[in-house]
Short mmCIF file of N, CA and C and ligand atoms in Angstrom, two decimals:
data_model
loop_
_atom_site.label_atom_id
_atom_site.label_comp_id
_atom_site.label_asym_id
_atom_site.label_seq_id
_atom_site.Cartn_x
_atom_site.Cartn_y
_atom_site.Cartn_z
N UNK A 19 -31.31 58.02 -3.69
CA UNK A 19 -32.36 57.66 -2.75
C UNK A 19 -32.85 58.86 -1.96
N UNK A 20 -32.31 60.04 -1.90
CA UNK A 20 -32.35 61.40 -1.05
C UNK A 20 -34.19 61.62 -1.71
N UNK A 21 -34.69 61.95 -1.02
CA UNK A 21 -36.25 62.46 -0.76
C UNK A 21 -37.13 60.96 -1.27
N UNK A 22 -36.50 59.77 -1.11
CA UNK A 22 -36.82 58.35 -1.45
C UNK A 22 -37.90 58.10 -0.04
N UNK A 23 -39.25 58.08 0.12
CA UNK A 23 -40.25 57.79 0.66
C UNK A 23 -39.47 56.75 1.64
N UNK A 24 -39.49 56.54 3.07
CA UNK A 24 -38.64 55.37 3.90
C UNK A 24 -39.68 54.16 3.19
N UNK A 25 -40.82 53.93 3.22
CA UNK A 25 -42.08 53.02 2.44
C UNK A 25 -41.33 52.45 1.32
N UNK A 26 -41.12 53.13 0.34
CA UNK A 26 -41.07 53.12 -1.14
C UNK A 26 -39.59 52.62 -1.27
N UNK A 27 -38.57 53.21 -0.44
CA UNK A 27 -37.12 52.25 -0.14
C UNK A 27 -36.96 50.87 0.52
N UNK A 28 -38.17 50.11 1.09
CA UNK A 28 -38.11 49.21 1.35
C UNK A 28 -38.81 47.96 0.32
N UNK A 29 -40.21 48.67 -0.27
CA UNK A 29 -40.50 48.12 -1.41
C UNK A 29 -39.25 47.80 -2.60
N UNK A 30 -38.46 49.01 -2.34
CA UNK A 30 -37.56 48.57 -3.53
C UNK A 30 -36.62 47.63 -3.13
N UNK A 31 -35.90 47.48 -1.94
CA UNK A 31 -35.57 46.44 -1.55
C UNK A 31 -36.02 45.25 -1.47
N UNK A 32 -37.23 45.15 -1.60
CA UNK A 32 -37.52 43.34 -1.74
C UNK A 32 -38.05 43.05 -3.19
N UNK A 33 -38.33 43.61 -3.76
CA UNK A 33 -38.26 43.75 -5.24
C UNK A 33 -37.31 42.95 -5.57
N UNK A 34 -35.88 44.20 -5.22
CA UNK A 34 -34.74 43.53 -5.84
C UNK A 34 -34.15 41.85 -5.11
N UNK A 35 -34.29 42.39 -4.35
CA UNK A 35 -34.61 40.54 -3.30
C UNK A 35 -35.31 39.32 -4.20
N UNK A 36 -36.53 39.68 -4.46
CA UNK A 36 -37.00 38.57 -5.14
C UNK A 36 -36.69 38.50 -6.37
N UNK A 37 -36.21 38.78 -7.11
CA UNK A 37 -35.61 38.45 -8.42
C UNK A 37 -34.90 37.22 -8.51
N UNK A 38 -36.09 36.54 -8.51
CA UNK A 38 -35.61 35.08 -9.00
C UNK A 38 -35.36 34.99 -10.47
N UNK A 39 -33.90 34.04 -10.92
CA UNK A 39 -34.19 33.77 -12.26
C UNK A 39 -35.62 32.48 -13.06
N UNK A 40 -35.92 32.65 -13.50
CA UNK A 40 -36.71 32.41 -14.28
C UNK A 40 -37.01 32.10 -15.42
N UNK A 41 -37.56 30.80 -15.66
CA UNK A 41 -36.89 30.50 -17.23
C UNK A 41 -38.09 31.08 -18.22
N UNK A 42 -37.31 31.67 -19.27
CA UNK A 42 -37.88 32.63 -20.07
C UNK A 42 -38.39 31.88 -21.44
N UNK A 43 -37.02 31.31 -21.88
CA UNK A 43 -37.49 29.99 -23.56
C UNK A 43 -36.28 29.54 -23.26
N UNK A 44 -36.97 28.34 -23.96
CA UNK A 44 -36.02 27.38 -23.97
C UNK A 44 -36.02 26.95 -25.36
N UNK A 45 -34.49 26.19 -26.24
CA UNK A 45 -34.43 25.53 -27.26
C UNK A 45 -34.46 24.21 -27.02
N UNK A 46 -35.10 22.96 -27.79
CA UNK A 46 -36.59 23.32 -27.56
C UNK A 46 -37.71 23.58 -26.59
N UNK A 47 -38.42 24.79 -27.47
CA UNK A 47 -39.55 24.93 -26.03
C UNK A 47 -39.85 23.96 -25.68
N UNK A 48 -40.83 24.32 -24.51
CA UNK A 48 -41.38 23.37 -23.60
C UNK A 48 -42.57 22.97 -24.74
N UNK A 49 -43.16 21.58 -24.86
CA UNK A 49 -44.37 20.98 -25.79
C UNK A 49 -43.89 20.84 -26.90
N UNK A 50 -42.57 21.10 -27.42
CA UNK A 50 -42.04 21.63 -29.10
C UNK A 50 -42.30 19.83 -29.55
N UNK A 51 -42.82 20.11 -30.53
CA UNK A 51 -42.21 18.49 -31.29
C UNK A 51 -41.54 19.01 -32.46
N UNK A 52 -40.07 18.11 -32.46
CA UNK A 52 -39.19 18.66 -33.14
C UNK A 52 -39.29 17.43 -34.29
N UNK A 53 -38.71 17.78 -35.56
CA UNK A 53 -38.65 16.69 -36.88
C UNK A 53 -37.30 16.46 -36.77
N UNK A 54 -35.94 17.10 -36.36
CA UNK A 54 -34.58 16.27 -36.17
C UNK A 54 -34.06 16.56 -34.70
N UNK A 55 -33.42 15.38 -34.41
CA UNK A 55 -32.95 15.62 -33.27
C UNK A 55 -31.96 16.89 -33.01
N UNK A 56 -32.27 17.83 -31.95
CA UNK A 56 -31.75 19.25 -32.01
C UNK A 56 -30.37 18.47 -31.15
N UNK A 57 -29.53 19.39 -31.54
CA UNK A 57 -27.95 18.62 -31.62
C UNK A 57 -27.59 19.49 -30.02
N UNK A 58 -28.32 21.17 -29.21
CA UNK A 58 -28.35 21.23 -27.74
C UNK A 58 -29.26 21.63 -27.58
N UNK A 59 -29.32 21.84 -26.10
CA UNK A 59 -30.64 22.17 -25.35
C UNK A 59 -30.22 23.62 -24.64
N UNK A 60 -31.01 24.53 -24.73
CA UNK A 60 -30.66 25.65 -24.41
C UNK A 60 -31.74 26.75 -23.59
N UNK A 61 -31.68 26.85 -22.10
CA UNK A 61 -32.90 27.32 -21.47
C UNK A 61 -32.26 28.73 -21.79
N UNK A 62 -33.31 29.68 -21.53
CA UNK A 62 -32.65 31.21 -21.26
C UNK A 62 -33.39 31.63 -19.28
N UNK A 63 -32.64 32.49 -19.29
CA UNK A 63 -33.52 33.02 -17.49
C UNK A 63 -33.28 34.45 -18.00
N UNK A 64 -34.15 34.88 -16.76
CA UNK A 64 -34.47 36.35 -16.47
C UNK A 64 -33.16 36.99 -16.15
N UNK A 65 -32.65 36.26 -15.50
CA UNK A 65 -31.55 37.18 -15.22
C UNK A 65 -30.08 35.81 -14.28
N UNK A 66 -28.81 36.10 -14.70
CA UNK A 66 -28.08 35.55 -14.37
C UNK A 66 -28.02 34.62 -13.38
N UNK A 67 -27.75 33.49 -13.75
CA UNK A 67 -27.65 32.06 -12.77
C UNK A 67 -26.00 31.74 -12.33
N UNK A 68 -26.10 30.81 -11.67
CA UNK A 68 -24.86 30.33 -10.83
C UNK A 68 -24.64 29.03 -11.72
N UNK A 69 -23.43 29.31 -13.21
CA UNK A 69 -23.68 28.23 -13.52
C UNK A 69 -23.48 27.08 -12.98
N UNK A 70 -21.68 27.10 -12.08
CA UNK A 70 -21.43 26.43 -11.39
C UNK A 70 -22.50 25.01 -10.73
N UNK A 71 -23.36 25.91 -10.40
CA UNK A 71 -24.29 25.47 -9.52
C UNK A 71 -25.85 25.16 -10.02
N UNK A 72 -25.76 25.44 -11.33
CA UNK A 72 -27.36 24.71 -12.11
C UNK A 72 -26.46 23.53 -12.63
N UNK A 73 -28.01 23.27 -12.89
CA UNK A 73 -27.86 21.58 -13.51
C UNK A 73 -29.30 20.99 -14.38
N UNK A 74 -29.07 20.77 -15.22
CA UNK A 74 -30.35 20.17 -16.21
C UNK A 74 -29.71 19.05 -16.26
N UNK A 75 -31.47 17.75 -16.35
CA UNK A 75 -31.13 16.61 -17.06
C UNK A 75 -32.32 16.06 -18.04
N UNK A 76 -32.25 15.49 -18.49
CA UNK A 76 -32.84 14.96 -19.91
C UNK A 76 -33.24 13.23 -19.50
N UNK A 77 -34.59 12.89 -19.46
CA UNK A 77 -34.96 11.73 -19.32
C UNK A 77 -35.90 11.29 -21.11
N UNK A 78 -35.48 10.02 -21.05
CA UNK A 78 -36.58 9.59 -22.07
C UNK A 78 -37.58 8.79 -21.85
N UNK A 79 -38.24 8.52 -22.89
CA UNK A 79 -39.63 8.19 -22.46
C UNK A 79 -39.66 7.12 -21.72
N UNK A 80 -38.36 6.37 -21.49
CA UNK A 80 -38.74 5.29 -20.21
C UNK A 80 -38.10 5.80 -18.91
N UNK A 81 -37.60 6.70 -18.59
CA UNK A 81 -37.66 7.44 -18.10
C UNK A 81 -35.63 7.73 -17.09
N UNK A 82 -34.99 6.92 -18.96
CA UNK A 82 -33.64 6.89 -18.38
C UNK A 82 -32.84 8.08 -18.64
N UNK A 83 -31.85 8.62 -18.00
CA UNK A 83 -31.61 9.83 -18.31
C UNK A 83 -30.48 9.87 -19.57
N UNK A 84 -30.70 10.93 -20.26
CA UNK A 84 -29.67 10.96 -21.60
C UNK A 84 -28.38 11.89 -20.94
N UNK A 85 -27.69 11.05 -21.69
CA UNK A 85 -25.88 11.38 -21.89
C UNK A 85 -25.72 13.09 -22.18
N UNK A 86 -25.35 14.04 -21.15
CA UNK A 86 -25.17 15.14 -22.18
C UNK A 86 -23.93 15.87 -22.02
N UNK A 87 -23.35 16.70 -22.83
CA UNK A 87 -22.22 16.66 -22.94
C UNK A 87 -21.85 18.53 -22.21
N UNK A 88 -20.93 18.85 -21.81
CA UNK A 88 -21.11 20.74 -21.53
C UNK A 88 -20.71 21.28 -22.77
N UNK A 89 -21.60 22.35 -23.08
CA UNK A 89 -20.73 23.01 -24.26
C UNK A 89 -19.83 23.79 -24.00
N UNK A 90 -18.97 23.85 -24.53
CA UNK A 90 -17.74 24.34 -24.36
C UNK A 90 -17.75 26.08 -24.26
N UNK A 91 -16.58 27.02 -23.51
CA UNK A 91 -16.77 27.91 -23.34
C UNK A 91 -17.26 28.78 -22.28
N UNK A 92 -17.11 29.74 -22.05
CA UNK A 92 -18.15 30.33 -20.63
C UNK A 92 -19.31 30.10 -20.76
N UNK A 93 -19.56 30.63 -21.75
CA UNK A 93 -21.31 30.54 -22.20
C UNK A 93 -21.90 32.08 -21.60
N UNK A 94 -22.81 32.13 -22.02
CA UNK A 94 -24.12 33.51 -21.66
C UNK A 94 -24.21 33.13 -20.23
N UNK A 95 -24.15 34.09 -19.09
CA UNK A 95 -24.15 34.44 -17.80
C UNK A 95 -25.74 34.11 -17.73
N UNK A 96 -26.84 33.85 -18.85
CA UNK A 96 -28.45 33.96 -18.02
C UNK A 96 -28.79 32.60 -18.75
N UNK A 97 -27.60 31.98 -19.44
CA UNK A 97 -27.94 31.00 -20.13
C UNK A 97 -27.96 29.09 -19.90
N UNK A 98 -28.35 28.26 -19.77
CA UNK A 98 -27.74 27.23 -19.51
C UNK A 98 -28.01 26.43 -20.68
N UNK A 99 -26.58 26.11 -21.54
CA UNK A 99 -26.99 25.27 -22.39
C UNK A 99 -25.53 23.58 -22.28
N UNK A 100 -26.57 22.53 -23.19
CA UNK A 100 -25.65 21.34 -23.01
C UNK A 100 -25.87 20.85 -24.38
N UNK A 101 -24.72 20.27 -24.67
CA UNK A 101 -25.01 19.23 -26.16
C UNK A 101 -25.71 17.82 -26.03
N UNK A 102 -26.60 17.47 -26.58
CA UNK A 102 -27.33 16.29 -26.97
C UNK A 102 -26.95 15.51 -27.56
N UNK A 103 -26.59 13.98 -27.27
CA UNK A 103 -26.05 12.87 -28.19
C UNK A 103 -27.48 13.09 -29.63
N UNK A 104 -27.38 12.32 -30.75
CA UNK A 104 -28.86 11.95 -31.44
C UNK A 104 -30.19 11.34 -30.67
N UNK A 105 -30.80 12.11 -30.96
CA UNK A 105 -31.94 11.41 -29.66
C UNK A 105 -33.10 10.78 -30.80
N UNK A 106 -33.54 9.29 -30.54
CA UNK A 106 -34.18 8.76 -31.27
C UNK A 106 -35.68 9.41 -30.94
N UNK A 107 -36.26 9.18 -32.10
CA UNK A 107 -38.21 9.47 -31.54
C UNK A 107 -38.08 9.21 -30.79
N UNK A 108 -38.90 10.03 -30.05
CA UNK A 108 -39.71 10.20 -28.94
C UNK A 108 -40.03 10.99 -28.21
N UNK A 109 -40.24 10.97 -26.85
CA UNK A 109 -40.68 11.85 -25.51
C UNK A 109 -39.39 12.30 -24.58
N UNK A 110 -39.40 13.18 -24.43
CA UNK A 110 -38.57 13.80 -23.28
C UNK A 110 -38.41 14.35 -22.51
N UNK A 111 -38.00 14.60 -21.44
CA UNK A 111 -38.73 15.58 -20.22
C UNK A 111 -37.28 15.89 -19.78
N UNK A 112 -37.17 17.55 -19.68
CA UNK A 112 -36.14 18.11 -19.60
C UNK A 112 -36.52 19.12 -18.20
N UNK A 113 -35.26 18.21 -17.22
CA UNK A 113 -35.74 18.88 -15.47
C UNK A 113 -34.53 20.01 -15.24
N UNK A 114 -34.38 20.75 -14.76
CA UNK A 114 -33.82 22.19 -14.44
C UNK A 114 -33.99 22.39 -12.89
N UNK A 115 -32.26 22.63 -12.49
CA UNK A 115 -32.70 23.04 -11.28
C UNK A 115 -31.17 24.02 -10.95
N UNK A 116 -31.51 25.58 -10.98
CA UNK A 116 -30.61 27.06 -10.98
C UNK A 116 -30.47 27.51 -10.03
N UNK A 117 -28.97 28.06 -9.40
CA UNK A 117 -29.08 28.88 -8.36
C UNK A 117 -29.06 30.12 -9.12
N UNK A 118 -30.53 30.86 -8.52
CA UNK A 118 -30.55 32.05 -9.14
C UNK A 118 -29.23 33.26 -8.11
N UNK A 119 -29.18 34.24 -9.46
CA UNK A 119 -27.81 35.14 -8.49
C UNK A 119 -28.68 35.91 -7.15
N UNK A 120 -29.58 35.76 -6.95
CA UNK A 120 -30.03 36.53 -5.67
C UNK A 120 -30.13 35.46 -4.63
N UNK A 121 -29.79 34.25 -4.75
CA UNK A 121 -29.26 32.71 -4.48
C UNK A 121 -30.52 31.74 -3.75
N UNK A 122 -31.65 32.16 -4.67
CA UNK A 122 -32.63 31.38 -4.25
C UNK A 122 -32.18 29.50 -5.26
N UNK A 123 -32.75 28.52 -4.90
CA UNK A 123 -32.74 27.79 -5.96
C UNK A 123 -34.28 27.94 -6.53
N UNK A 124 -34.16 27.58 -8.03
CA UNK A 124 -35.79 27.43 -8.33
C UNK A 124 -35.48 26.11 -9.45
N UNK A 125 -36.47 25.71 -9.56
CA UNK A 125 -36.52 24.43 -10.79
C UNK A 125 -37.91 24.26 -11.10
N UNK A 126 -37.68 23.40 -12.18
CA UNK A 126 -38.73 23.24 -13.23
C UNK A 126 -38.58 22.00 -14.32
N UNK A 127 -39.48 21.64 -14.81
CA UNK A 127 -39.30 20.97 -15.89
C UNK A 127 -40.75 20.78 -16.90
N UNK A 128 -40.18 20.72 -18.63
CA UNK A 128 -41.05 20.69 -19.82
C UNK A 128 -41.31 19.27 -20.43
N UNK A 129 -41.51 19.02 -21.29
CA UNK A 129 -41.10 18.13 -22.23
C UNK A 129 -41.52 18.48 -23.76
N UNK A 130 -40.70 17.94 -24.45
CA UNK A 130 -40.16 17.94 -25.74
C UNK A 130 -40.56 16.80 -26.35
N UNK A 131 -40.96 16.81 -27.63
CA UNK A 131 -41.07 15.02 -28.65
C UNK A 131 -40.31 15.36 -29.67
N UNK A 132 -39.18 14.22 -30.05
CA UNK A 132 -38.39 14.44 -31.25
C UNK A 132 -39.45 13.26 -32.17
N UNK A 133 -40.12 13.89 -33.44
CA UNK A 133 -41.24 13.13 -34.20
C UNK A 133 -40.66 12.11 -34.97
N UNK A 134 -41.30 11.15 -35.05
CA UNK A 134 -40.79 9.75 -35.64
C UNK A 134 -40.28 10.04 -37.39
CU1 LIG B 212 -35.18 34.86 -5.56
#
């Protein structure tokens, strides 16, 4: 930081401040219509989440939430993924809500069609 502008050291400080995670892709994307039911669901982020502390859920088209299971393992530090029972046709709307590691929360949600 030595000859670091005092300006230009504070910019970099909130930079790194706002680094929210952010969801990057997801399996399946967001709009995907899929032909078999994908067996998990798998978001990616920008950068490391609190898994502890995220949580996705899975509604169907009437708007009850599906059964999902943790996958086993640590898993990827930027990753949140869960296993899916068989999901019949239809609509799905997959809600997300991460403590990002700079410990903002952020959330979101897509939806998905598994095709008849
Ligand atoms: Cu943030």
């Amino acid at each position: 930081m030595r000859g670091l502008p005092w300006a230009a050291a504070v910019l970099l400080a909130v930079t790194v401040a706002s680094a929210h995670s952010l969801l990057v892709e997801s399996s399946p994307a967001a709009g995907a219509v899929v032909r078999t039911s994908p067996g998990r669901l798998t978001l990616r982020f920008s950068n490391r989440i609190e898994q502890a502390l995220s949580r996705v859920r899975v509604l169907d088209g009437r708007n009850q939430p599906v059964t999902l299971e943790a996958v086993p393992g640590p898993g990827e530090p930027d990753r949140l993924a869960v296993r899916l029972p068989p999901l019949p046709a239809g609509r799905y709307r997959v809600e997300w809500q991460v403590l990002s590691a700079d410990g903002h929360l952020v959330s979101g949600a897509f939806r998905f069609q598994v095709a008849p």
